[in-house]
Amino acid sequence: MWTRRNVLKSLAAGGGMLATPATLRQAVGATEPDVEISLTATRGEAPVLSGRATQVLTYRGKVVKGDAGSVQSIPGSYPGPIIRVRKGQRVRIHFDNSLDEASNIHWHGLHVPDDMDGHPRYVVAPGKRYVYEFEIKDRAGTYFFHPHPHGRTGRQVYFGLAGLFLVTDEEEQAAKLPSGEYDLPLILQDRSFDAENRLVFLSDERARHGTRGGGMMGRGMMGGGMMGGGMMGGGMMDMMTRMMGFLGDRILVNGRPDATLSVATRPYRLRLLNASNARIFKLAWDDGSPLTVIGTDGGLLEAPVQRSYVTLAPGERLELWADFSRHAVGTELTMRSLPFAGDMAMSGGMMGGGMMGGGMMGMMMGNQSLPNGAAFPVFKVRVARSEKAPATPPKRLSTIVRYRPEDAVNFRKPRLFNITMGMMEWGINGRSFEMEAVADDEIVKLGALEIWEFTNDATMGMMGMMAHPMHIHGLQFQILERSVTRGLREGWQSVSAGYVDEGWKDEVFLMPGERAKVLVAFKDFPGLFPYHCHMLEHGDTGLMRNYRVRAH
Ligand code: C2O
Ligand code: CU
């Protein structure tokens, strides 16, 4: 049980503070923070399915100083907490690692110095503390946080570690969006459970968590059949999942299955975060009504836009204006994920077409009970009561100053990042992640605006092709243009109308065969930052590199 006394005890046992850069800054008397929070990563239990509680990893959060509303827990389950701050505030977060393995926290989407960003080189040993301290420089938006220990990020997030970091500012408040109980953060995840309600991950992880039965094929991972026939050992299966991405067969919203939101006949602000390891959502209302999108990764759009569906890859956020005033009390709506094609898991046609030799992978992925591209319900909305409120979103939400491509220092020669697959290893331009390695072509100048071009058309071969959401740490960028290889338009077309490229982004999602150019400015902070694929298993197995911002 978590009590104040136990926490104090564990802090004492941790042997005091590490000499992190933040603690050094404190020692020299930097400005006092406006908000001080303690976050402890620990083992816990959460009621997820009916019956026995599920063993999870979770963050316990608490306000040490400042507004009591700065930390809000998500009742009844493992994700969270929700941290709420305001632009311009100085925040100090004491992170205590009460896990039995190294961990740290990455503030996904936030513009912070490199030693505060949760780079895997700054992991925190079990029992130790790291003090994160930074000023909130970002505009209002739905950011989030999660661990980033290299090779273990997927596992730690899967078992429960991820929370929201909501920033507000004057511009957002002037837009007068639905707030309080009408502002609903929705964390979307997929998970698999065994018969005892334990989370199923890779087989060695199940063993770690004491799951019964040596069977390597987890329930829900494989249909049995051929795999069960012993054609492939569990080690092989694990290796594939570890590289290709883990997909669960239960959809959870804020840590609970079969989620139903009970709403009034009025507009809501829905903040969607895809905190899955590898699940791609193609979200739409089941009655066919369009979605009104008001925000992306880096906050509000300039004006609302409509989509018949939206595509949401791991790590991405989207905000919706959802108006239920047209519905009678008693109506039920379902937010569904629609089918799509083209990600390798669904690419029977492509694989079968002999374009790729990867029959084995296609077969294995095709065996999953809920592959990427399958259709499924995500959550329900029940219109429960009548209430009056203005029912149109503001015409103008915020101001976004557009970068001009011709201002980029490499306008004529965009920096190219090809997603590659070497000898069973992901990479970028043929190189995999090394903790501190930076190549010459990964060094940028402090203050420069650049065009970065990511390509996802070079990963042929045994592993086939997969979709990759590419994430750059430490800043928000703008998507300039996209294109797709002629032969791979079909899959691309099944999701691309759901992209929302109008706003600030910290991820750009690429379908197989797709390329995208983004405009990114390296302001304020020199140092070493990761950029990587946010399919967490891809990042953990090499699809990650560092870039260096050099101050000249
Ligand atoms: Cu949310 Cu390095 O990622
Ligand atoms: Cu990837």
Coordinates of C-alpha atoms and ligand atoms in Angstrom, one line a residue:
M1 CA 0.0 0.0 0.0
W2 CA 1.1 3.5 -0.8
T3 CA 1.2 5.7 2.2
R4 CA 3.1 8.9 2.8
R5 CA 5.2 7.1 5.4
N6 CA 6.1 4.3 3.0
V7 CA 7.1 6.9 0.4
L8 CA 9.3 8.7 2.8
K9 CA 10.8 5.4 3.8
S10 CA 11.5 4.4 0.3
L11 CA 13.1 7.8 -0.4
A12 CA 15.3 7.4 2.6
A13 CA 16.2 3.9 1.4
G14 CA 17.0 5.3 -2.0
G15 CA 20.0 7.0 -0.5
G16 CA 19.0 10.6 -1.3
M17 CA 19.3 12.5 -4.5
L18 CA 21.5 11.8 -7.4
A19 CA 23.6 14.7 -8.7
T20 CA 21.5 15.2 -11.7
P21 CA 21.8 18.4 -13.7
A22 CA 18.5 19.5 -12.2
T23 CA 19.6 19.0 -8.6
L24 CA 22.7 20.9 -9.4
R25 CA 20.7 23.8 -10.8
Q26 CA 18.6 23.7 -7.6
A27 CA 21.8 23.8 -5.6
V28 CA 22.9 27.0 -7.2
G29 CA 19.6 28.5 -6.4
A30 CA 17.5 28.6 -9.6
T31 CA 14.1 30.2 -9.5
E32 CA 11.6 28.3 -7.3
P33 CA 9.1 26.2 -9.2
D34 CA 5.4 27.2 -9.5
V35 CA 4.4 23.6 -9.3
E36 CA 6.2 20.8 -7.6
I37 CA 5.0 17.2 -8.2
S38 CA 6.2 13.8 -7.0
L39 CA 5.8 10.9 -9.4
T40 CA 6.6 7.3 -8.4
A41 CA 6.8 4.4 -10.8
T42 CA 5.8 1.3 -8.9
R43 CA 4.1 -2.0 -9.1
G44 CA 0.4 -2.0 -8.4
E45 CA -2.9 -3.7 -9.0
A46 CA -5.8 -2.4 -11.0
P47 CA -9.4 -3.7 -11.6
V48 CA -9.4 -4.0 -15.4
L49 CA -11.6 -7.0 -16.3
S50 CA -14.3 -8.4 -14.0
G51 CA -13.0 -10.7 -11.4
R52 CA -9.4 -10.7 -10.2
A53 CA -7.4 -7.5 -10.3
T54 CA -4.5 -7.2 -12.8
Q55 CA -0.9 -6.7 -11.8
V56 CA 0.4 -3.5 -13.4
L57 CA 3.1 -0.9 -13.3
T58 CA 1.7 2.5 -12.5
Y59 CA 2.6 6.1 -11.6
R60 CA 1.5 7.5 -8.2
G61 CA 1.4 11.2 -8.5
K62 CA 1.0 13.9 -5.9
V63 CA 1.3 17.6 -5.7
V64 CA 4.1 18.7 -3.4
K65 CA 3.6 22.4 -4.0
G66 CA 1.3 24.6 -6.0
D67 CA -2.3 24.1 -7.3
A68 CA -3.8 21.0 -6.0
G69 CA -5.5 20.4 -9.4
S70 CA -2.1 20.0 -11.0
V71 CA -2.2 16.2 -10.6
Q72 CA -5.4 14.3 -11.2
S73 CA -5.7 10.6 -11.0
I74 CA -7.8 8.5 -13.4
P75 CA -10.0 6.7 -11.0
G76 CA -10.2 2.9 -11.0
S77 CA -7.3 2.0 -13.3
Y78 CA -3.6 2.0 -14.1
P79 CA -3.0 4.9 -16.6
G80 CA -2.2 8.4 -15.5
P81 CA -2.1 10.5 -13.6
I82 CA -3.1 13.6 -15.6
I83 CA -0.8 16.5 -15.0
R84 CA -2.3 19.9 -15.7
V85 CA -0.1 23.0 -16.0
R86 CA -0.1 26.4 -17.6
K87 CA 2.2 27.8 -20.2
G88 CA 5.0 29.8 -18.6
Q89 CA 4.9 27.9 -15.3
R90 CA 8.1 26.4 -13.9
V91 CA 7.6 22.7 -13.0
R92 CA 9.7 20.5 -10.8
I93 CA 9.0 16.8 -10.9
H94 CA 10.6 14.4 -8.4
F95 CA 10.6 11.0 -10.2
D96 CA 11.1 8.1 -7.9
N97 CA 11.9 4.8 -9.5
S98 CA 10.3 2.1 -7.2
L99 CA 10.5 -0.5 -10.0
D100 CA 13.0 -3.4 -10.0
E101 CA 14.5 -2.1 -13.2
A102 CA 15.9 1.1 -14.6
S103 CA 13.3 3.7 -15.9
N104 CA 12.9 7.4 -16.6
I105 CA 10.3 9.7 -18.0
H106 CA 10.1 11.3 -21.4
W107 CA 7.8 14.3 -21.7
H108 CA 6.4 13.5 -25.1
G109 CA 5.9 16.6 -27.2
L110 CA 7.3 19.1 -24.8
H111 CA 10.1 21.5 -25.7
V112 CA 12.6 20.9 -22.9
P113 CA 16.4 20.8 -22.4
D114 CA 18.1 17.5 -23.4
D115 CA 18.9 16.4 -19.8
M116 CA 15.2 16.9 -18.9
D117 CA 13.8 15.1 -21.9
G118 CA 14.0 11.5 -20.7
H119 CA 16.8 10.4 -23.1
P120 CA 17.6 6.7 -22.4
R121 CA 21.1 7.7 -21.4
Y122 CA 19.6 9.3 -18.3
V123 CA 17.8 6.3 -16.9
V124 CA 17.3 6.1 -13.2
A125 CA 18.4 3.0 -11.3
P126 CA 15.8 1.1 -9.1
G127 CA 15.3 3.0 -5.8
K128 CA 16.8 6.2 -7.2
R129 CA 15.4 9.6 -7.9
Y130 CA 15.7 12.0 -10.8
V131 CA 14.5 15.6 -10.6
Y132 CA 13.0 17.0 -13.8
E133 CA 12.7 20.7 -13.9
F134 CA 11.6 22.9 -16.8
E135 CA 9.6 25.8 -17.8
I136 CA 6.5 25.1 -19.9
K137 CA 7.3 26.7 -23.2
D138 CA 4.7 24.9 -25.2
R139 CA 1.3 26.1 -26.2
A140 CA -1.8 24.6 -24.8
G141 CA -2.2 21.0 -25.8
T142 CA -2.5 17.3 -25.0
Y143 CA 1.0 16.1 -24.3
F144 CA 1.9 12.9 -22.4
F145 CA 4.6 11.1 -20.6
H146 CA 6.0 7.6 -20.5
P147 CA 9.2 5.7 -19.7
H148 CA 12.1 5.6 -22.2
P149 CA 14.7 3.0 -21.1
H150 CA 16.2 1.7 -24.2
G151 CA 14.9 -1.8 -25.2
R152 CA 12.4 -1.7 -22.3
T153 CA 10.1 1.2 -23.3
G154 CA 7.5 -1.1 -24.9
R155 CA 7.4 -3.4 -21.9
Q156 CA 7.0 -0.6 -19.3
V157 CA 4.4 1.2 -21.2
Y158 CA 2.5 -2.0 -21.9
F159 CA 2.3 -2.9 -18.2
G160 CA 0.9 0.5 -17.5
L161 CA 3.3 3.4 -17.4
A162 CA 1.9 6.4 -19.3
G163 CA 0.1 9.6 -18.2
L164 CA -1.2 12.7 -19.7
F165 CA 0.4 16.2 -19.5
L166 CA -2.2 18.8 -20.4
V167 CA -1.0 22.4 -20.9
T168 CA -3.3 25.4 -21.0
D169 CA -2.7 29.0 -22.0
E170 CA -4.6 32.2 -22.6
E171 CA -5.2 31.5 -26.3
E172 CA -6.9 28.2 -25.4
Q173 CA -9.0 29.8 -22.7
A174 CA -10.1 32.5 -25.1
A175 CA -11.5 29.8 -27.4
K176 CA -13.9 28.8 -24.6
L177 CA -13.9 25.1 -25.3
P178 CA -15.9 22.7 -23.2
S179 CA -14.1 22.3 -19.9
G180 CA -14.3 20.5 -16.6
E181 CA -16.5 17.5 -16.9
Y182 CA -17.1 18.2 -20.6
D183 CA -13.4 17.9 -21.4
L184 CA -12.7 14.2 -21.6
P185 CA -9.2 12.7 -22.0
L186 CA -9.4 9.3 -23.6
I187 CA -6.3 7.1 -23.5
L188 CA -6.7 4.3 -26.1
Q189 CA -4.7 1.1 -25.7
D190 CA -4.8 -2.5 -26.7
R191 CA -3.9 -5.3 -24.3
S192 CA -4.1 -9.1 -24.0
F193 CA -5.0 -11.0 -20.8
D194 CA -4.8 -14.6 -19.8
A195 CA -7.5 -16.5 -18.0
E196 CA -6.4 -15.1 -14.7
N197 CA -6.7 -11.5 -15.9
R198 CA -2.9 -11.2 -16.1
L199 CA -1.5 -9.0 -18.9
V200 CA 0.1 -11.1 -21.6
F201 CA 3.2 -9.8 -23.3
L202 CA 6.2 -11.6 -24.6
S203 CA 6.6 -15.1 -23.2
D204 CA 9.7 -14.2 -21.1
E205 CA 7.8 -11.4 -19.6
R206 CA 4.9 -13.7 -18.7
A207 CA 7.4 -15.9 -17.0
R208 CA 8.7 -12.9 -15.1
H209 CA 5.2 -12.2 -13.9
G210 CA 4.7 -15.7 -12.8
T211 CA 2.1 -16.7 -15.4
R212 CA 1.3 -20.3 -15.4
G213 CA 1.9 -22.6 -18.3
G214 CA 5.1 -22.8 -20.3
G215 CA 3.1 -22.5 -23.6
M216 CA 5.0 -19.9 -25.5
M217 CA 2.0 -18.8 -27.6
G218 CA 0.0 -16.4 -25.6
R219 CA -3.8 -16.6 -25.7
G220 CA -4.9 -14.1 -28.3
M221 CA -1.5 -13.7 -29.8
M222 CA -1.8 -16.6 -32.2
G223 CA -4.7 -18.6 -33.4
G224 CA -3.0 -21.8 -32.6
G225 CA -3.3 -23.9 -35.8
M226 CA 0.0 -24.0 -37.6
M227 CA 2.0 -22.2 -34.8
G228 CA 0.6 -24.6 -32.3
G229 CA 1.8 -27.4 -34.5
G230 CA 5.2 -26.5 -33.4
M231 CA 6.5 -25.2 -36.6
M232 CA 8.0 -22.3 -34.8
G233 CA 9.3 -22.1 -31.3
G234 CA 8.2 -19.5 -28.8
G235 CA 11.6 -17.9 -29.0
M236 CA 11.1 -17.2 -32.7
M237 CA 7.6 -15.9 -32.1
D238 CA 8.9 -13.6 -29.4
M239 CA 11.6 -12.4 -31.6
M240 CA 9.2 -11.5 -34.3
T241 CA 6.8 -9.8 -31.9
R242 CA 9.6 -8.0 -30.3
M243 CA 10.5 -6.5 -33.7
M244 CA 7.2 -6.1 -35.4
G245 CA 5.2 -4.8 -32.5
F246 CA 2.8 -6.2 -29.9
L247 CA -0.9 -6.1 -30.6
G248 CA -3.5 -6.9 -27.9
D249 CA -6.9 -8.3 -28.5
R250 CA -8.8 -6.1 -25.9
I251 CA -9.3 -2.4 -26.5
L252 CA -9.1 -0.4 -23.3
V253 CA -10.1 3.3 -22.8
N254 CA -8.5 4.9 -19.7
G255 CA -7.5 1.4 -18.6
R256 CA -11.0 -0.1 -18.8
P257 CA -12.6 -2.5 -21.4
D258 CA -16.0 -1.8 -23.1
A259 CA -15.9 1.8 -22.1
T260 CA -19.2 3.8 -22.2
L261 CA -19.2 7.5 -21.8
S262 CA -22.4 8.9 -20.4
V263 CA -22.9 12.4 -21.9
A264 CA -25.4 15.2 -22.0
T265 CA -27.0 16.7 -25.2
R266 CA -24.2 19.3 -25.6
P267 CA -20.7 19.6 -27.1
Y268 CA -17.7 17.9 -25.5
R269 CA -14.0 18.2 -26.0
L270 CA -12.6 14.7 -26.5
R271 CA -8.8 14.4 -26.2
L272 CA -7.6 11.2 -27.8
L273 CA -4.2 9.7 -27.0
N274 CA -3.1 6.5 -28.7
A275 CA -0.9 5.0 -26.0
S276 CA -0.8 1.6 -27.6
N277 CA 2.5 -0.1 -28.4
A278 CA 1.7 -0.8 -32.0
R279 CA -2.0 -0.5 -32.6
I280 CA -3.2 1.9 -35.4
F281 CA -6.7 3.3 -35.0
K282 CA -8.9 4.5 -37.9
L283 CA -11.7 6.2 -35.8
A284 CA -15.2 7.0 -37.0
W285 CA -18.7 7.3 -35.5
D286 CA -20.8 4.3 -36.4
D287 CA -23.7 6.5 -37.6
G288 CA -21.4 7.9 -40.3
S289 CA -21.5 11.5 -39.0
P290 CA -18.2 13.3 -39.6
L291 CA -15.7 14.1 -36.9
T292 CA -14.8 17.7 -36.1
V293 CA -11.1 17.9 -35.3
I294 CA -9.9 20.8 -33.2
G295 CA -6.4 19.8 -32.2
T296 CA -3.4 17.7 -33.0
D297 CA -0.2 16.6 -31.1
G298 CA 0.9 20.2 -30.5
G299 CA -2.4 21.8 -29.5
L300 CA -5.3 23.5 -31.2
L301 CA -5.7 23.9 -35.0
E302 CA -6.4 27.4 -36.3
A303 CA -9.9 26.4 -37.2
P304 CA -11.9 23.2 -36.8
V305 CA -11.7 20.7 -39.7
Q306 CA -14.0 17.8 -40.7
R307 CA -13.0 14.3 -41.4
S308 CA -15.1 11.2 -42.1
Y309 CA -12.6 9.3 -40.1
V310 CA -9.3 10.0 -38.3
T311 CA -6.1 8.0 -38.3
L312 CA -4.3 7.8 -35.0
A313 CA -1.0 6.0 -34.7
P314 CA 0.9 5.1 -31.5
G315 CA 1.9 8.3 -29.6
E316 CA -0.3 10.6 -31.6
R317 CA -3.0 12.8 -30.1
L318 CA -6.1 14.3 -31.7
E319 CA -8.8 16.5 -30.2
L320 CA -12.4 16.4 -31.3
W321 CA -15.3 18.7 -30.8
A322 CA -18.1 16.2 -30.3
D323 CA -21.6 17.7 -30.2
F324 CA -24.3 15.4 -28.9
S325 CA -27.0 17.9 -29.0
R326 CA -28.5 16.5 -32.2
H327 CA -29.2 13.2 -30.4
A328 CA -32.2 12.3 -28.3
V329 CA -31.7 11.3 -24.7
G330 CA -31.3 7.5 -24.8
T331 CA -29.3 7.4 -28.0
E332 CA -26.2 5.2 -28.2
L333 CA -23.3 5.9 -30.5
T334 CA -20.2 3.9 -31.0
M335 CA -16.7 5.1 -31.9
R336 CA -15.3 2.4 -34.1
S337 CA -12.0 1.6 -35.7
L338 CA -12.6 1.0 -39.4
P339 CA -10.8 -1.6 -41.5
F340 CA -7.8 -0.6 -43.5
A341 CA -5.3 -2.2 -45.7
G342 CA -1.6 -2.0 -46.4
D343 CA 0.1 -2.4 -43.0
M344 CA 2.0 -5.6 -43.2
A345 CA -0.3 -7.4 -40.8
M346 CA -3.1 -7.1 -43.3
S347 CA -1.1 -7.3 -46.5
G348 CA -2.1 -10.7 -47.6
G349 CA -2.4 -9.5 -51.2
M350 CA 0.9 -7.7 -51.2
M351 CA 2.7 -10.7 -49.7
G352 CA 0.8 -13.1 -51.9
G353 CA 1.6 -11.1 -54.9
G354 CA 5.2 -12.3 -54.7
M355 CA 6.5 -8.8 -54.3
M356 CA 8.0 -9.8 -51.0
G357 CA 9.5 -13.1 -50.0
G358 CA 8.1 -12.7 -46.5
G359 CA 5.5 -15.4 -46.6
M360 CA 6.4 -16.5 -43.1
M361 CA 5.9 -13.1 -41.5
G362 CA 2.7 -12.5 -43.4
M363 CA 1.4 -15.8 -42.1
M364 CA 2.4 -15.2 -38.5
M365 CA 1.0 -11.7 -38.4
G366 CA -2.1 -12.8 -40.2
N367 CA -2.7 -15.3 -37.4
Q368 CA -3.2 -12.6 -34.8
S369 CA -6.7 -12.4 -33.5
L370 CA -6.9 -8.7 -33.9
P371 CA -4.4 -7.5 -36.5
N372 CA -3.8 -3.9 -37.4
G373 CA -6.4 -3.1 -40.0
A374 CA -9.2 -5.2 -38.4
A375 CA -12.5 -3.5 -37.5
F376 CA -13.6 -3.2 -33.9
P377 CA -15.5 -1.0 -31.5
V378 CA -13.4 1.4 -29.4
F379 CA -16.0 3.0 -27.0
K380 CA -19.6 3.8 -26.7
V381 CA -21.4 7.0 -25.9
R382 CA -24.7 7.0 -24.2
V383 CA -26.7 10.3 -24.4
A384 CA -28.0 10.2 -20.8
R385 CA -29.4 13.6 -20.1
S386 CA -30.5 16.8 -21.7
E387 CA -28.5 20.0 -21.2
K388 CA -28.2 23.3 -23.1
A389 CA -25.0 24.8 -24.3
P390 CA -23.7 26.6 -27.4
A391 CA -23.5 24.0 -30.0
T392 CA -21.0 25.3 -32.6
P393 CA -17.3 25.3 -32.2
P394 CA -15.5 28.7 -32.4
K395 CA -14.6 29.5 -36.0
R396 CA -11.1 30.5 -34.9
L397 CA -9.3 28.3 -32.3
S398 CA -5.7 29.6 -32.4
T399 CA -3.0 31.2 -34.5
I400 CA -0.5 29.0 -36.1
V401 CA 2.4 30.8 -37.8
R402 CA 3.4 28.7 -40.8
Y403 CA 7.1 28.1 -41.5
R404 CA 8.1 29.0 -45.0
P405 CA 9.9 26.1 -46.8
E406 CA 12.2 28.6 -48.6
D407 CA 13.4 29.8 -45.1
A408 CA 14.8 26.3 -44.4
V409 CA 18.6 26.2 -44.5
N410 CA 18.4 23.0 -46.6
F411 CA 15.5 24.0 -48.8
R412 CA 17.2 22.7 -51.9
K413 CA 18.4 19.5 -50.3
P414 CA 16.2 18.1 -47.5
R415 CA 17.8 15.9 -44.9
L416 CA 16.8 12.3 -45.8
F417 CA 15.9 9.7 -43.2
N418 CA 15.2 6.3 -44.8
I419 CA 13.6 3.7 -42.6
T420 CA 15.7 0.5 -43.2
M421 CA 15.8 -3.1 -42.3
G422 CA 19.2 -4.7 -42.2
M423 CA 20.0 -8.2 -41.0
M424 CA 16.8 -8.5 -38.9
E425 CA 17.4 -5.1 -37.4
W426 CA 15.5 -1.9 -37.9
G427 CA 17.4 1.3 -38.6
I428 CA 17.4 4.8 -40.1
N429 CA 19.7 5.2 -43.1
G430 CA 21.0 1.7 -42.3
R431 CA 22.1 2.6 -38.7
S432 CA 20.5 1.4 -35.5
F433 CA 20.3 3.1 -32.2
E434 CA 23.4 3.4 -30.1
M435 CA 23.1 5.3 -26.8
E436 CA 25.3 8.3 -27.6
A437 CA 26.1 7.9 -31.3
V438 CA 25.3 10.7 -33.8
A439 CA 26.4 10.6 -37.4
D440 CA 27.5 13.7 -39.3
D441 CA 24.2 13.9 -41.1
E442 CA 22.4 14.0 -37.8
I443 CA 23.9 17.2 -36.6
V444 CA 21.9 20.4 -36.9
K445 CA 22.6 24.0 -36.0
L446 CA 20.9 25.6 -33.0
G447 CA 18.3 28.0 -34.4
A448 CA 18.1 26.5 -37.9
L449 CA 14.9 25.8 -39.7
E450 CA 15.3 22.5 -41.7
I451 CA 13.3 20.2 -43.9
W452 CA 13.5 16.6 -42.8
E453 CA 12.2 14.0 -45.2
F454 CA 11.3 10.6 -43.8
T455 CA 10.8 7.7 -46.3
N456 CA 9.1 4.4 -45.7
D457 CA 9.8 2.8 -49.1
A458 CA 13.1 1.1 -48.5
T459 CA 12.1 -1.8 -46.2
M460 CA 11.4 -4.6 -48.6
G461 CA 12.6 -8.0 -47.9
M462 CA 11.8 -10.7 -45.4
M463 CA 10.0 -8.4 -42.9
G464 CA 7.8 -7.0 -45.6
M465 CA 6.6 -3.4 -45.1
M466 CA 5.0 -1.8 -42.1
A467 CA 3.6 1.5 -41.1
H468 CA 5.9 3.7 -38.9
P469 CA 4.9 6.8 -36.9
M470 CA 8.1 8.8 -36.7
H471 CA 8.6 11.0 -33.6
I472 CA 11.2 13.7 -33.0
H473 CA 11.9 14.5 -29.4
G474 CA 12.0 18.0 -28.0
L475 CA 9.9 20.0 -30.4
Q476 CA 6.9 20.4 -32.6
F477 CA 7.1 20.5 -36.4
Q478 CA 4.9 21.2 -39.4
I479 CA 4.1 18.6 -42.1
L480 CA 5.0 20.1 -45.5
E481 CA 4.1 17.4 -48.0
R482 CA 3.5 13.7 -48.5
S483 CA 3.8 11.3 -51.4
V484 CA 3.4 7.6 -51.9
T485 CA 5.0 5.0 -54.2
R486 CA 2.8 4.2 -57.1
G487 CA 2.5 0.5 -56.4
L488 CA 1.4 1.0 -52.8
R489 CA -1.4 3.5 -53.1
E490 CA -4.1 1.2 -52.1
G491 CA -3.2 0.8 -48.5
W492 CA -2.3 4.4 -48.2
Q493 CA -5.6 5.5 -49.6
S494 CA -7.4 3.4 -46.9
V495 CA -6.1 5.7 -44.1
S496 CA -4.8 8.9 -45.6
A497 CA -8.0 10.8 -45.6
G498 CA -7.8 10.5 -41.8
Y499 CA -4.5 12.4 -41.5
V500 CA -4.7 15.8 -39.8
D501 CA -1.6 17.6 -41.1
E502 CA -2.9 21.1 -40.5
G503 CA -1.6 21.5 -36.9
W504 CA 1.6 21.2 -34.9
K505 CA 2.9 17.7 -34.8
D506 CA 5.6 15.7 -33.0
E507 CA 5.0 12.6 -35.0
V508 CA 4.5 11.9 -38.7
F509 CA 2.8 8.7 -39.6
L510 CA 4.0 6.9 -42.7
M511 CA 2.2 4.1 -44.4
P512 CA 4.2 1.5 -46.4
G513 CA 5.5 3.3 -49.5
E514 CA 4.9 6.8 -48.1
R515 CA 7.3 9.7 -47.7
A516 CA 6.8 12.9 -45.8
K517 CA 8.7 16.2 -45.5
V518 CA 8.4 18.1 -42.3
L519 CA 9.6 21.6 -41.3
V520 CA 11.4 21.6 -38.0
A521 CA 13.1 24.5 -36.2
F522 CA 15.8 23.6 -33.6
K523 CA 15.2 26.4 -31.1
D524 CA 16.5 27.1 -27.6
F525 CA 18.2 23.9 -26.6
P526 CA 21.5 22.4 -27.8
G527 CA 22.2 18.8 -27.0
L528 CA 21.4 15.2 -27.9
F529 CA 17.8 14.1 -28.6
P530 CA 16.3 10.9 -29.9
Y531 CA 14.1 10.6 -32.9
H532 CA 12.5 7.2 -33.6
C533 CA 9.5 5.2 -34.6
H534 CA 6.7 5.2 -32.0
M535 CA 5.7 1.6 -32.7
L536 CA 7.4 1.0 -29.3
E537 CA 8.8 -2.4 -30.3
H538 CA 10.4 -0.8 -33.4
G539 CA 12.1 1.8 -31.4
D540 CA 13.2 -0.7 -28.8
T541 CA 14.8 -2.8 -31.5
G542 CA 16.8 -0.2 -33.3
L543 CA 14.4 2.1 -35.2
M544 CA 15.8 5.1 -33.2
R545 CA 18.7 7.4 -33.6
N546 CA 20.0 10.6 -31.9
Y547 CA 20.3 14.0 -33.5
R548 CA 22.5 16.7 -32.0
V549 CA 21.7 20.4 -31.9
R550 CA 25.0 22.2 -31.9
A551 CA 25.3 25.7 -30.7
H552 CA 28.0 27.5 -32.8
Ligands
C2O1 CU1 6.8 9.1 -26.8 CU2 10.8 8.8 -27.6 O1 8.8 8.9 -27.3
CU2 CU 8.1 1.6 -36.8

